[in-house]
């Protein structure tokens, strides 16, 4: 029997039993008669919610749970987690605010939304840094218990903003004593105050579940699985969750709640997936499709580490992971594994990729297949470790010594990481070359529904290792096929012993050769081999108008906002086409023709104009840029405005 | 059961068709020759042997062997070799490196390969100079060394390669000299037979930029005076007539004694299998001219190898969970169906 207790500082002087009676009897009513509250239920098309609070408040967890529940319910979703680089910045400060935004809808959505319908702010700092994104008339739910003098000061509020009608007037404000109610809901479980307060995020989540008519069972199952071994923590989180739900249900504060029906996605089976999950799964799949083992080597770095985490639990898929001593060892061990015949990949982010440059040059020179994943983040140097940017495109193109061409692919969103992972591995194997896979922080952590593929629909990746000499004079490691690709004989094969290395070599034999004409031949050979890949990648599709006034060219994680803005422009009668480039080197063969069909070209990018520079240099066109480097993705409105300015 | 005997290969079978291009009288020639002589006897088929090198004069080595070979980039050979060995543990992987390659630009990979005990044979050609870049001092050059980059003498304190390796827990450590043919062959054979990281430091003469610095161990009439030839289970002795020995003094430090003046039991007996790397570290600290210098196998102990452990872990997951099924992977987590 739990001891009777009440918290000294709780002004609502309920004992555990009283509180339980008050709240949980209602919970039973909800189950029996879902609309027993009699509150009106409005149906909406799309909703954007953001949970924000201190780094330690569990906002990422609340956001992820809401996302899972909405995905399983059948909404289309798009998410934007946004957290500070510090694991635990000083509590209550502006720098320590962590947020998770989700757009869920009954139609297809491509972005996490420009402005918020509902904002949950767990403290004054979270309110201050996020309230500007809440639309006029939006729902603002705050944990009023945290608006004490100390916290207000930390957020640089002179007076309590909740009491200031000038600030609060545009919003539907709900002041909820979440800390106190959470403590009350878990009273009697023998938790410390700190442990009790850790359940606040579940209270907030429960309240938002009620507000948007969500079924809580998948979160309840998750809590039971996660905390099954700690019964009191498990029970306390479940109680806080229900207490939050019941608060919405029973208090006068909330007069209406909302419903967002499932989206009409194409028929099939779906699951929620983040970019890093899809990337890991894509490479495991690529290895299986090639009948090979996957070798992954990486050095921990934000925001790429999750790929290492995902892969390291999948050992029974024939995955060997190697946490290397540094970025250089990560790429060079991958080169060693590729030489041995493995599907070999490494992942990092900007600063780590810079360190891998020399190793990638060795892979280009020796013509070994591997994939280097760059989950781009804000730079230069350490830059913005947890924020997104697209400023490594030119580094991927040119960031190595000598003429050192590498194919580059870039997924357009979280789910596309799966397809492009397989595609990058295919190119690496088919053309015996290292390949760049350019993801970014937004794609890596963002989530969306993924149409689960049928394994039988996936095309095998053919791999061949010679077992016999390829000439009468023995095995020639650089004797090329019609695609200028050399054979891949692996150590252990009798009779094919040969030497490779980073030093310039003669074609065919691979013997050292520094002679002028040979170097010229080899530099051109390597360049032409990569350029020739254009014949073996899909043509560039165009959405919207196929010719006309404005072509919008985008790449990588900006697909959703650029597509949405282009769709709006076309609906408004503007002559706009949108080409989202997933193959950045070489470009698709038809890209030049597409560009010629439009009068103007706009290139929105999260950098200072890197794709624009390549497009201008390649196609001699006066492309214009829309550039943003704030560590955040484009808002649809930003792209729309730029499109309108082009007319 | 029948076994097919491997054809008996000779040193010539391990020579590639490439012209060897080291400077005349470079110590590397002898090391290459001894390697070619040793390999036919290690019992590994030629196609399963791979030489991985970094950058430096010695790193051209793989081109001169008829095995598989990979001339990589400066300092990174142990990392390339680690990936190779994990991916195919059946290969015998040799790393060819130098004092600059292993201890300066590649110090990190050197240390980590050793502490993981990856099954690599690391042959460190120590000439105490940067030869390929024409004569700058290296991390093993003695303090005060005058070179192109230290015209007034180097102020850097040098590293002792075996001390670094023993600090990282190396399971096999040995030292030899380029022209001491029989000794070098013995050491290479022992390295080849060791399972785990085997580090062999070879004093190697750079005839152009740093010649003569290892004469104390090269000259037939000098080496016995200056070097202790280690033999497992035997007392540490040296001298022209093996008339001197080593024992520990009251501070537990090695000291030279006349073997005729102390009972043999007082001498230090060599134990290459000592589980405590401290003993081998003490040997590593004994450097000519301050002390007679030990040559041979400092340490040889058994430990599980990294490549074995990584593959064991993967295979035991496959055994426990069954070979991963993509259908199952795709459908892990919550799914929903749209009709």
PDB file of N, CA and C in Angstrom, chain A residues 197-284:
ATOM      1  N   UNK A 197       9.266  14.727 -10.995  1.00  0.00           N
ATOM      2  CA  UNK A 197       9.271  15.823 -11.968  1.00  0.00           C
ATOM      3  C   UNK A 197       9.663  15.349 -13.366  1.00  0.00           C
ATOM      4  N   UNK A 198      10.381  14.225 -13.413  1.00  0.00           N
ATOM      5  CA  UNK A 198      10.775  13.706 -14.719  1.00  0.00           C
ATOM      6  C   UNK A 198       9.575  13.193 -15.515  1.00  0.00           C
ATOM      7  N   UNK A 199       8.424  13.046 -14.859  1.00  0.00           N
ATOM      8  CA  UNK A 199       7.234  12.536 -15.553  1.00  0.00           C
ATOM      9  C   UNK A 199       6.414  13.642 -16.212  1.00  0.00           C
ATOM     10  N   UNK A 200       6.853  14.892 -16.020  1.00  0.00           N
ATOM     11  CA  UNK A 200       6.078  16.031 -16.551  1.00  0.00           C
ATOM     12  C   UNK A 200       5.811  15.921 -18.041  1.00  0.00           C
ATOM     13  N   UNK A 201       6.806  15.413 -18.772  1.00  0.00           N
ATOM     14  CA  UNK A 201       6.610  15.336 -20.217  1.00  0.00           C
ATOM     15  C   UNK A 201       5.443  14.417 -20.562  1.00  0.00           C
ATOM     16  N   UNK A 202       5.230  13.397 -19.744  1.00  0.00           N
ATOM     17  CA  UNK A 202       4.102  12.505 -20.023  1.00  0.00           C
ATOM     18  C   UNK A 202       2.773  13.192 -19.703  1.00  0.00           C
ATOM     19  N   UNK A 203       2.797  14.049 -18.679  1.00  0.00           N
ATOM     20  CA  UNK A 203       1.583  14.819 -18.389  1.00  0.00           C
ATOM     21  C   UNK A 203       1.242  15.694 -19.595  1.00  0.00           C
ATOM     22  N   UNK A 204       2.261  16.423 -20.093  1.00  0.00           N
ATOM     23  CA  UNK A 204       2.043  17.308 -21.237  1.00  0.00           C
ATOM     24  C   UNK A 204       1.570  16.509 -22.450  1.00  0.00           C
ATOM     25  N   UNK A 205       2.199  15.356 -22.650  1.00  0.00           N
ATOM     26  CA  UNK A 205       1.833  14.508 -23.786  1.00  0.00           C
ATOM     27  C   UNK A 205       0.391  14.030 -23.661  1.00  0.00           C
ATOM     28  N   UNK A 206       0.023  13.627 -22.450  1.00  0.00           N
ATOM     29  CA  UNK A 206      -1.343  13.158 -22.220  1.00  0.00           C
ATOM     30  C   UNK A 206      -2.366  14.243 -22.524  1.00  0.00           C
ATOM     31  N   UNK A 207      -2.034  15.458 -22.115  1.00  0.00           N
ATOM     32  CA  UNK A 207      -2.943  16.579 -22.346  1.00  0.00           C
ATOM     33  C   UNK A 207      -3.116  16.827 -23.853  1.00  0.00           C
ATOM     34  N   UNK A 208      -1.997  16.773 -24.575  1.00  0.00           N
ATOM     35  CA  UNK A 208      -2.075  17.005 -26.025  1.00  0.00           C
ATOM     36  C   UNK A 208      -2.783  15.834 -26.714  1.00  0.00           C
ATOM     37  N   UNK A 209      -2.603  14.629 -26.186  1.00  0.00           N
ATOM     38  CA  UNK A 209      -3.346  13.481 -26.719  1.00  0.00           C
ATOM     39  C   UNK A 209      -4.861  13.741 -26.603  1.00  0.00           C
ATOM     40  N   UNK A 210      -5.266  14.272 -25.446  1.00  0.00           N
ATOM     41  CA  UNK A 210      -6.692  14.548 -25.304  1.00  0.00           C
ATOM     42  C   UNK A 210      -7.126  15.626 -26.301  1.00  0.00           C
ATOM     43  N   UNK A 211      -6.285  16.661 -26.402  1.00  0.00           N
ATOM     44  CA  UNK A 211      -6.641  17.808 -27.234  1.00  0.00           C
ATOM     45  C   UNK A 211      -6.854  17.393 -28.683  1.00  0.00           C
ATOM     46  N   UNK A 212      -6.086  16.388 -29.128  1.00  0.00           N
ATOM     47  CA  UNK A 212      -6.199  15.949 -30.523  1.00  0.00           C
ATOM     48  C   UNK A 212      -6.759  14.534 -30.659  1.00  0.00           C
ATOM     49  N   UNK A 213      -7.503  14.113 -29.625  1.00  0.00           N
ATOM     50  CA  UNK A 213      -8.249  12.863 -29.737  1.00  0.00           C
ATOM     51  C   UNK A 213      -7.374  11.688 -30.162  1.00  0.00           C
ATOM     52  N   UNK A 214      -6.250  11.524 -29.503  1.00  0.00           N
ATOM     53  CA  UNK A 214      -5.355  10.431 -29.896  1.00  0.00           C
ATOM     54  C   UNK A 214      -5.524   9.249 -28.962  1.00  0.00           C
ATOM     55  N   UNK A 215      -5.330   8.080 -29.488  1.00  0.00           N
ATOM     56  CA  UNK A 215      -5.339   6.871 -28.684  1.00  0.00           C
ATOM     57  C   UNK A 215      -3.967   6.749 -28.005  1.00  0.00           C
ATOM     58  N   UNK A 216      -3.972   6.535 -26.705  1.00  0.00           N
ATOM     59  CA  UNK A 216      -2.705   6.542 -25.974  1.00  0.00           C
ATOM     60  C   UNK A 216      -2.054   5.164 -25.899  1.00  0.00           C
ATOM     61  N   UNK A 217      -2.695   4.141 -26.487  1.00  0.00           N
ATOM     62  CA  UNK A 217      -2.240   2.779 -26.174  1.00  0.00           C
ATOM     63  C   UNK A 217      -0.824   2.501 -26.673  1.00  0.00           C
ATOM     64  N   UNK A 218      -0.428   3.095 -27.812  1.00  0.00           N
ATOM     65  CA  UNK A 218       0.926   2.756 -28.274  1.00  0.00           C
ATOM     66  C   UNK A 218       1.974   3.360 -27.346  1.00  0.00           C
ATOM     67  N   UNK A 219       1.677   4.539 -26.788  1.00  0.00           N
ATOM     68  CA  UNK A 219       2.613   5.124 -25.817  1.00  0.00           C
ATOM     69  C   UNK A 219       2.603   4.314 -24.518  1.00  0.00           C
ATOM     70  N   UNK A 220       1.416   3.886 -24.113  1.00  0.00           N
ATOM     71  CA  UNK A 220       1.344   3.075 -22.891  1.00  0.00           C
ATOM     72  C   UNK A 220       2.132   1.777 -23.050  1.00  0.00           C
ATOM     73  N   UNK A 221       2.013   1.168 -24.216  1.00  0.00           N
ATOM     74  CA  UNK A 221       2.777  -0.066 -24.472  1.00  0.00           C
ATOM     75  C   UNK A 221       4.275   0.225 -24.428  1.00  0.00           C
ATOM     76  N   UNK A 222       4.628   1.359 -25.013  1.00  0.00           N
ATOM     77  CA  UNK A 222       6.047   1.720 -25.056  1.00  0.00           C
ATOM     78  C   UNK A 222       6.595   1.903 -23.643  1.00  0.00           C
ATOM     79  N   UNK A 223       5.814   2.598 -22.809  1.00  0.00           N
ATOM     80  CA  UNK A 223       6.257   2.841 -21.425  1.00  0.00           C
ATOM     81  C   UNK A 223       6.427   1.510 -20.698  1.00  0.00           C
ATOM     82  N   UNK A 224       5.471   0.619 -20.914  1.00  0.00           N
ATOM     83  CA  UNK A 224       5.544  -0.681 -20.221  1.00  0.00           C
ATOM     84  C   UNK A 224       6.770  -1.456 -20.653  1.00  0.00           C
ATOM     85  N   UNK A 225       7.078  -1.386 -21.943  1.00  0.00           N
ATOM     86  CA  UNK A 225       8.243  -2.126 -22.437  1.00  0.00           C
ATOM     87  C   UNK A 225       9.541  -1.494 -21.946  1.00  0.00           C
ATOM     88  N   UNK A 226       9.576  -0.155 -22.021  1.00  0.00           N
ATOM     89  CA  UNK A 226      10.802   0.568 -21.692  1.00  0.00           C
ATOM     90  C   UNK A 226      11.133   0.464 -20.195  1.00  0.00           C
ATOM     91  N   UNK A 227      10.121   0.619 -19.382  1.00  0.00           N
ATOM     92  CA  UNK A 227      10.357   0.696 -17.933  1.00  0.00           C
ATOM     93  C   UNK A 227       9.859  -0.535 -17.188  1.00  0.00           C
ATOM     94  N   UNK A 228       9.648  -1.608 -17.947  1.00  0.00           N
ATOM     95  CA  UNK A 228       9.082  -2.815 -17.342  1.00  0.00           C
ATOM     96  C   UNK A 228       9.856  -3.296 -16.123  1.00  0.00           C
ATOM     97  N   UNK A 229      11.177  -3.057 -16.161  1.00  0.00           N
ATOM     98  CA  UNK A 229      11.988  -3.568 -15.053  1.00  0.00           C
ATOM     99  C   UNK A 229      11.969  -2.641 -13.845  1.00  0.00           C
ATOM    100  N   UNK A 230      11.410  -1.440 -14.033  1.00  0.00           N
ATOM    101  CA  UNK A 230      11.323  -0.500 -12.912  1.00  0.00           C
ATOM    102  C   UNK A 230       9.852  -0.149 -12.706  1.00  0.00           C
ATOM    103  N   UNK A 231       9.145  -1.008 -11.986  1.00  0.00           N
ATOM    104  CA  UNK A 231       7.680  -0.882 -11.924  1.00  0.00           C
ATOM    105  C   UNK A 231       7.201   0.501 -11.478  1.00  0.00           C
ATOM    106  N   UNK A 232       7.917   1.128 -10.518  1.00  0.00           N
ATOM    107  CA  UNK A 232       7.370   2.402 -10.026  1.00  0.00           C
ATOM    108  C   UNK A 232       7.571   3.514 -11.043  1.00  0.00           C
ATOM    109  N   UNK A 233       8.674   3.445 -11.826  1.00  0.00           N
ATOM    110  CA  UNK A 233       8.880   4.447 -12.877  1.00  0.00           C
ATOM    111  C   UNK A 233       7.850   4.241 -13.983  1.00  0.00           C
ATOM    112  N   UNK A 234       7.629   2.994 -14.309  1.00  0.00           N
ATOM    113  CA  UNK A 234       6.643   2.637 -15.324  1.00  0.00           C
ATOM    114  C   UNK A 234       5.271   3.171 -14.927  1.00  0.00           C
ATOM    115  N   UNK A 235       4.890   2.865 -13.704  1.00  0.00           N
ATOM    116  CA  UNK A 235       3.561   3.254 -13.217  1.00  0.00           C
ATOM    117  C   UNK A 235       3.439   4.776 -13.148  1.00  0.00           C
ATOM    118  N   UNK A 236       4.508   5.436 -12.717  1.00  0.00           N
ATOM    119  CA  UNK A 236       4.420   6.889 -12.570  1.00  0.00           C
ATOM    120  C   UNK A 236       4.254   7.561 -13.931  1.00  0.00           C
ATOM    121  N   UNK A 237       4.967   7.082 -14.942  1.00  0.00           N
ATOM    122  CA  UNK A 237       4.812   7.674 -16.271  1.00  0.00           C
ATOM    123  C   UNK A 237       3.402   7.443 -16.818  1.00  0.00           C
ATOM    124  N   UNK A 238       2.883   6.246 -16.577  1.00  0.00           N
ATOM    125  CA  UNK A 238       1.520   5.957 -17.042  1.00  0.00           C
ATOM    126  C   UNK A 238       0.507   6.854 -16.333  1.00  0.00           C
ATOM    127  N   UNK A 239       0.727   7.062 -15.017  1.00  0.00           N
ATOM    128  CA  UNK A 239      -0.214   7.907 -14.261  1.00  0.00           C
ATOM    129  C   UNK A 239      -0.146   9.347 -14.727  1.00  0.00           C
ATOM    130  N   UNK A 240       1.082   9.830 -14.972  1.00  0.00           N
ATOM    131  CA  UNK A 240       1.222  11.221 -15.430  1.00  0.00           C
ATOM    132  C   UNK A 240       0.545  11.391 -16.781  1.00  0.00           C
ATOM    133  N   UNK A 241       0.727  10.403 -17.652  1.00  0.00           N
ATOM    134  CA  UNK A 241       0.114  10.444 -18.982  1.00  0.00           C
ATOM    135  C   UNK A 241      -1.407  10.551 -18.871  1.00  0.00           C
ATOM    136  N   UNK A 242      -1.971   9.684 -18.035  1.00  0.00           N
ATOM    137  CA  UNK A 242      -3.436   9.679 -17.874  1.00  0.00           C
ATOM    138  C   UNK A 242      -3.912  10.938 -17.168  1.00  0.00           C
ATOM    139  N   UNK A 243      -3.100  11.407 -16.223  1.00  0.00           N
ATOM    140  CA  UNK A 243      -3.490  12.621 -15.500  1.00  0.00           C
ATOM    141  C   UNK A 243      -3.564  13.798 -16.472  1.00  0.00           C
ATOM    142  N   UNK A 244      -2.621  13.864 -17.408  1.00  0.00           N
ATOM    143  CA  UNK A 244      -2.637  14.924 -18.406  1.00  0.00           C
ATOM    144  C   UNK A 244      -3.875  14.822 -19.284  1.00  0.00           C
ATOM    145  N   UNK A 245      -4.161  13.595 -19.719  1.00  0.00           N
ATOM    146  CA  UNK A 245      -5.342  13.362 -20.560  1.00  0.00           C
ATOM    147  C   UNK A 245      -6.609  13.789 -19.815  1.00  0.00           C
ATOM    148  N   UNK A 246      -6.690  13.371 -18.577  1.00  0.00           N
ATOM    149  CA  UNK A 246      -7.893  13.653 -17.787  1.00  0.00           C
ATOM    150  C   UNK A 246      -8.028  15.122 -17.435  1.00  0.00           C
ATOM    151  N   UNK A 247      -6.904  15.783 -17.351  1.00  0.00           N
ATOM    152  CA  UNK A 247      -6.946  17.223 -17.080  1.00  0.00           C
ATOM    153  C   UNK A 247      -7.675  17.944 -18.214  1.00  0.00           C
ATOM    154  N   UNK A 248      -7.327  17.571 -19.434  1.00  0.00           N
ATOM    155  CA  UNK A 248      -7.997  18.163 -20.590  1.00  0.00           C
ATOM    156  C   UNK A 248      -9.468  17.826 -20.592  1.00  0.00           C
ATOM    157  N   UNK A 249      -9.720  16.606 -20.280  1.00  0.00           N
ATOM    158  CA  UNK A 249     -11.081  16.091 -20.274  1.00  0.00           C
ATOM    159  C   UNK A 249     -11.958  16.808 -19.253  1.00  0.00           C
ATOM    160  N   UNK A 250     -11.382  17.059 -18.078  1.00  0.00           N
ATOM    161  CA  UNK A 250     -12.247  17.449 -16.961  1.00  0.00           C
ATOM    162  C   UNK A 250     -12.234  18.926 -16.634  1.00  0.00           C
ATOM    163  N   UNK A 251     -11.215  19.669 -17.041  1.00  0.00           N
ATOM    164  CA  UNK A 251     -11.183  21.063 -16.609  1.00  0.00           C
ATOM    165  C   UNK A 251     -11.962  21.951 -17.567  1.00  0.00           C
ATOM    166  N   UNK A 252     -12.315  23.074 -17.033  1.00  0.00           N
ATOM    167  CA  UNK A 252     -13.083  24.043 -17.816  1.00  0.00           C
ATOM    168  C   UNK A 252     -12.194  24.759 -18.822  1.00  0.00           C
ATOM    169  N   UNK A 253     -10.891  24.697 -18.561  1.00  0.00           N
ATOM    170  CA  UNK A 253      -9.957  25.472 -19.366  1.00  0.00           C
ATOM    171  C   UNK A 253     -10.070  25.136 -20.854  1.00  0.00           C
ATOM    172  N   UNK A 254     -10.211  23.836 -21.143  1.00  0.00           N
ATOM    173  CA  UNK A 254     -10.283  23.432 -22.552  1.00  0.00           C
ATOM    174  C   UNK A 254     -11.741  23.225 -22.940  1.00  0.00           C
ATOM    175  N   UNK A 255     -12.220  24.025 -23.839  1.00  0.00           N
ATOM    176  CA  UNK A 255     -13.635  23.956 -24.183  1.00  0.00           C
ATOM    177  C   UNK A 255     -13.881  23.139 -25.438  1.00  0.00           C
ATOM    178  N   UNK A 256     -12.809  22.887 -26.194  1.00  0.00           N
ATOM    179  CA  UNK A 256     -13.001  22.184 -27.454  1.00  0.00           C
ATOM    180  C   UNK A 256     -11.781  21.302 -27.687  1.00  0.00           C
ATOM    181  N   UNK A 257     -12.002  20.216 -28.372  1.00  0.00           N
ATOM    182  CA  UNK A 257     -10.836  19.470 -28.834  1.00  0.00           C
ATOM    183  C   UNK A 257     -11.005  19.090 -30.299  1.00  0.00           C
ATOM    184  N   UNK A 258      -9.914  18.522 -30.859  1.00  0.00           N
ATOM    185  CA  UNK A 258      -9.819  18.450 -32.320  1.00  0.00           C
ATOM    186  C   UNK A 258      -9.530  17.047 -32.797  1.00  0.00           C
ATOM    187  N   UNK A 259      -9.829  16.877 -34.071  1.00  0.00           N
ATOM    188  CA  UNK A 259      -9.621  15.569 -34.663  1.00  0.00           C
ATOM    189  C   UNK A 259      -8.975  15.788 -36.030  1.00  0.00           C
ATOM    190  N   UNK A 260      -7.959  14.996 -36.332  1.00  0.00           N
ATOM    191  CA  UNK A 260      -7.363  15.023 -37.675  1.00  0.00           C
ATOM    192  C   UNK A 260      -7.468  13.603 -38.217  1.00  0.00           C
ATOM    193  N   UNK A 261      -8.267  13.443 -39.266  1.00  0.00           N
ATOM    194  CA  UNK A 261      -8.515  12.107 -39.801  1.00  0.00           C
ATOM    195  C   UNK A 261      -7.291  11.541 -40.503  1.00  0.00           C
ATOM    196  N   UNK A 262      -7.276  10.225 -40.678  1.00  0.00           N
ATOM    197  CA  UNK A 262      -6.128   9.626 -41.389  1.00  0.00           C
ATOM    198  C   UNK A 262      -5.987  10.183 -42.804  1.00  0.00           C
ATOM    199  N   UNK A 263      -4.761  10.161 -43.286  1.00  0.00           N
ATOM    200  CA  UNK A 263      -4.491  10.664 -44.625  1.00  0.00           C
ATOM    201  C   UNK A 263      -4.774   9.581 -45.656  1.00  0.00           C
ATOM    202  N   UNK A 264      -5.045  10.034 -46.878  1.00  0.00           N
ATOM    203  CA  UNK A 264      -5.295   9.052 -47.941  1.00  0.00           C
ATOM    204  C   UNK A 264      -3.982   8.795 -48.670  1.00  0.00           C
ATOM    205  N   UNK A 265      -3.067   8.128 -47.986  1.00  0.00           N
ATOM    206  CA  UNK A 265      -1.801   7.758 -48.630  1.00  0.00           C
ATOM    207  C   UNK A 265      -2.082   6.597 -49.582  1.00  0.00           C
ATOM    208  N   UNK A 266      -1.145   6.355 -50.500  1.00  0.00           N
ATOM    209  CA  UNK A 266      -1.293   5.224 -51.417  1.00  0.00           C
ATOM    210  C   UNK A 266      -1.442   3.952 -50.590  1.00  0.00           C
ATOM    211  N   UNK A 267      -2.273   3.013 -51.054  1.00  0.00           N
ATOM    212  CA  UNK A 267      -2.477   1.782 -50.285  1.00  0.00           C
ATOM    213  C   UNK A 267      -1.151   1.061 -50.045  1.00  0.00           C
ATOM    214  N   UNK A 268      -1.074   0.407 -48.917  1.00  0.00           N
ATOM    215  CA  UNK A 268       0.141  -0.347 -48.602  1.00  0.00           C
ATOM    216  C   UNK A 268       0.431  -0.277 -47.122  1.00  0.00           C
ATOM    217  N   UNK A 269       1.528  -0.895 -46.778  1.00  0.00           N
ATOM    218  CA  UNK A 269       1.913  -0.927 -45.377  1.00  0.00           C
ATOM    219  C   UNK A 269       2.944   0.178 -45.124  1.00  0.00           C
ATOM    220  N   UNK A 270       2.786   0.866 -44.012  1.00  0.00           N
ATOM    221  CA  UNK A 270       3.672   1.982 -43.691  1.00  0.00           C
ATOM    222  C   UNK A 270       4.283   1.809 -42.312  1.00  0.00           C
ATOM    223  N   UNK A 271       5.414   2.482 -42.116  1.00  0.00           N
ATOM    224  CA  UNK A 271       5.934   2.659 -40.765  1.00  0.00           C
ATOM    225  C   UNK A 271       6.617   4.015 -40.713  1.00  0.00           C
ATOM    226  N   UNK A 272       6.754   4.512 -39.508  1.00  0.00           N
ATOM    227  CA  UNK A 272       7.452   5.789 -39.347  1.00  0.00           C
ATOM    228  C   UNK A 272       8.945   5.534 -39.413  1.00  0.00           C
ATOM    229  N   UNK A 273       9.674   6.439 -40.059  1.00  0.00           N
ATOM    230  CA  UNK A 273      11.103   6.219 -40.155  1.00  0.00           C
ATOM    231  C   UNK A 273      11.843   7.561 -40.124  1.00  0.00           C
ATOM    232  N   UNK A 274      12.985   7.582 -39.454  1.00  0.00           N
ATOM    233  CA  UNK A 274      13.831   8.776 -39.510  1.00  0.00           C
ATOM    234  C   UNK A 274      14.886   8.557 -40.596  1.00  0.00           C
ATOM    235  N   UNK A 275      15.536   9.632 -40.987  1.00  0.00           N
ATOM    236  CA  UNK A 275      16.537   9.526 -42.046  1.00  0.00           C
ATOM    237  C   UNK A 275      17.684   8.606 -41.666  1.00  0.00           C
ATOM    238  N   UNK A 276      18.159   8.730 -40.440  1.00  0.00           N
ATOM    239  CA  UNK A 276      19.283   7.870 -40.040  1.00  0.00           C
ATOM    240  C   UNK A 276      18.868   6.398 -39.985  1.00  0.00           C
ATOM    241  N   UNK A 277      17.624   6.137 -39.539  1.00  0.00           N
ATOM    242  CA  UNK A 277      17.144   4.741 -39.536  1.00  0.00           C
ATOM    243  C   UNK A 277      17.076   4.204 -40.966  1.00  0.00           C
ATOM    244  N   UNK A 278      16.533   5.027 -41.854  1.00  0.00           N
ATOM    245  CA  UNK A 278      16.369   4.588 -43.250  1.00  0.00           C
ATOM    246  C   UNK A 278      17.730   4.387 -43.904  1.00  0.00           C
ATOM    247  N   UNK A 279      18.690   5.229 -43.530  1.00  0.00           N
ATOM    248  CA  UNK A 279      20.037   5.098 -44.087  1.00  0.00           C
ATOM    249  C   UNK A 279      20.650   3.771 -43.653  1.00  0.00           C
ATOM    250  N   UNK A 280      20.589   3.491 -42.353  1.00  0.00           N
ATOM    251  CA  UNK A 280      21.149   2.240 -41.835  1.00  0.00           C
ATOM    252  C   UNK A 280      20.469   1.046 -42.504  1.00  0.00           C
ATOM    253  N   UNK A 281      19.152   1.097 -42.574  1.00  0.00           N
ATOM    254  CA  UNK A 281      18.406  -0.015 -43.152  1.00  0.00           C
ATOM    255  C   UNK A 281      18.723  -0.173 -44.635  1.00  0.00           C
ATOM    256  N   UNK A 282      18.901   0.947 -45.317  1.00  0.00           N
ATOM    257  CA  UNK A 282      19.212   0.913 -46.743  1.00  0.00           C
ATOM    258  C   UNK A 282      20.535   0.212 -47.017  1.00  0.00           C
ATOM    259  N   UNK A 283      21.520   0.484 -46.183  1.00  0.00           N
ATOM    260  CA  UNK A 283      22.820  -0.145 -46.430  1.00  0.00           C
ATOM    261  C   UNK A 283      22.827  -1.625 -46.033  1.00  0.00           C
ATOM    262  N   UNK A 284      22.095  -1.958 -44.979  1.00  0.00           N
ATOM    263  CA  UNK A 284      21.958  -3.385 -44.643  1.00  0.00           C
ATOM    264  C   UNK A 284      21.302  -4.105 -45.822  1.00  0.00           C
TER     265      UNK A 284
END
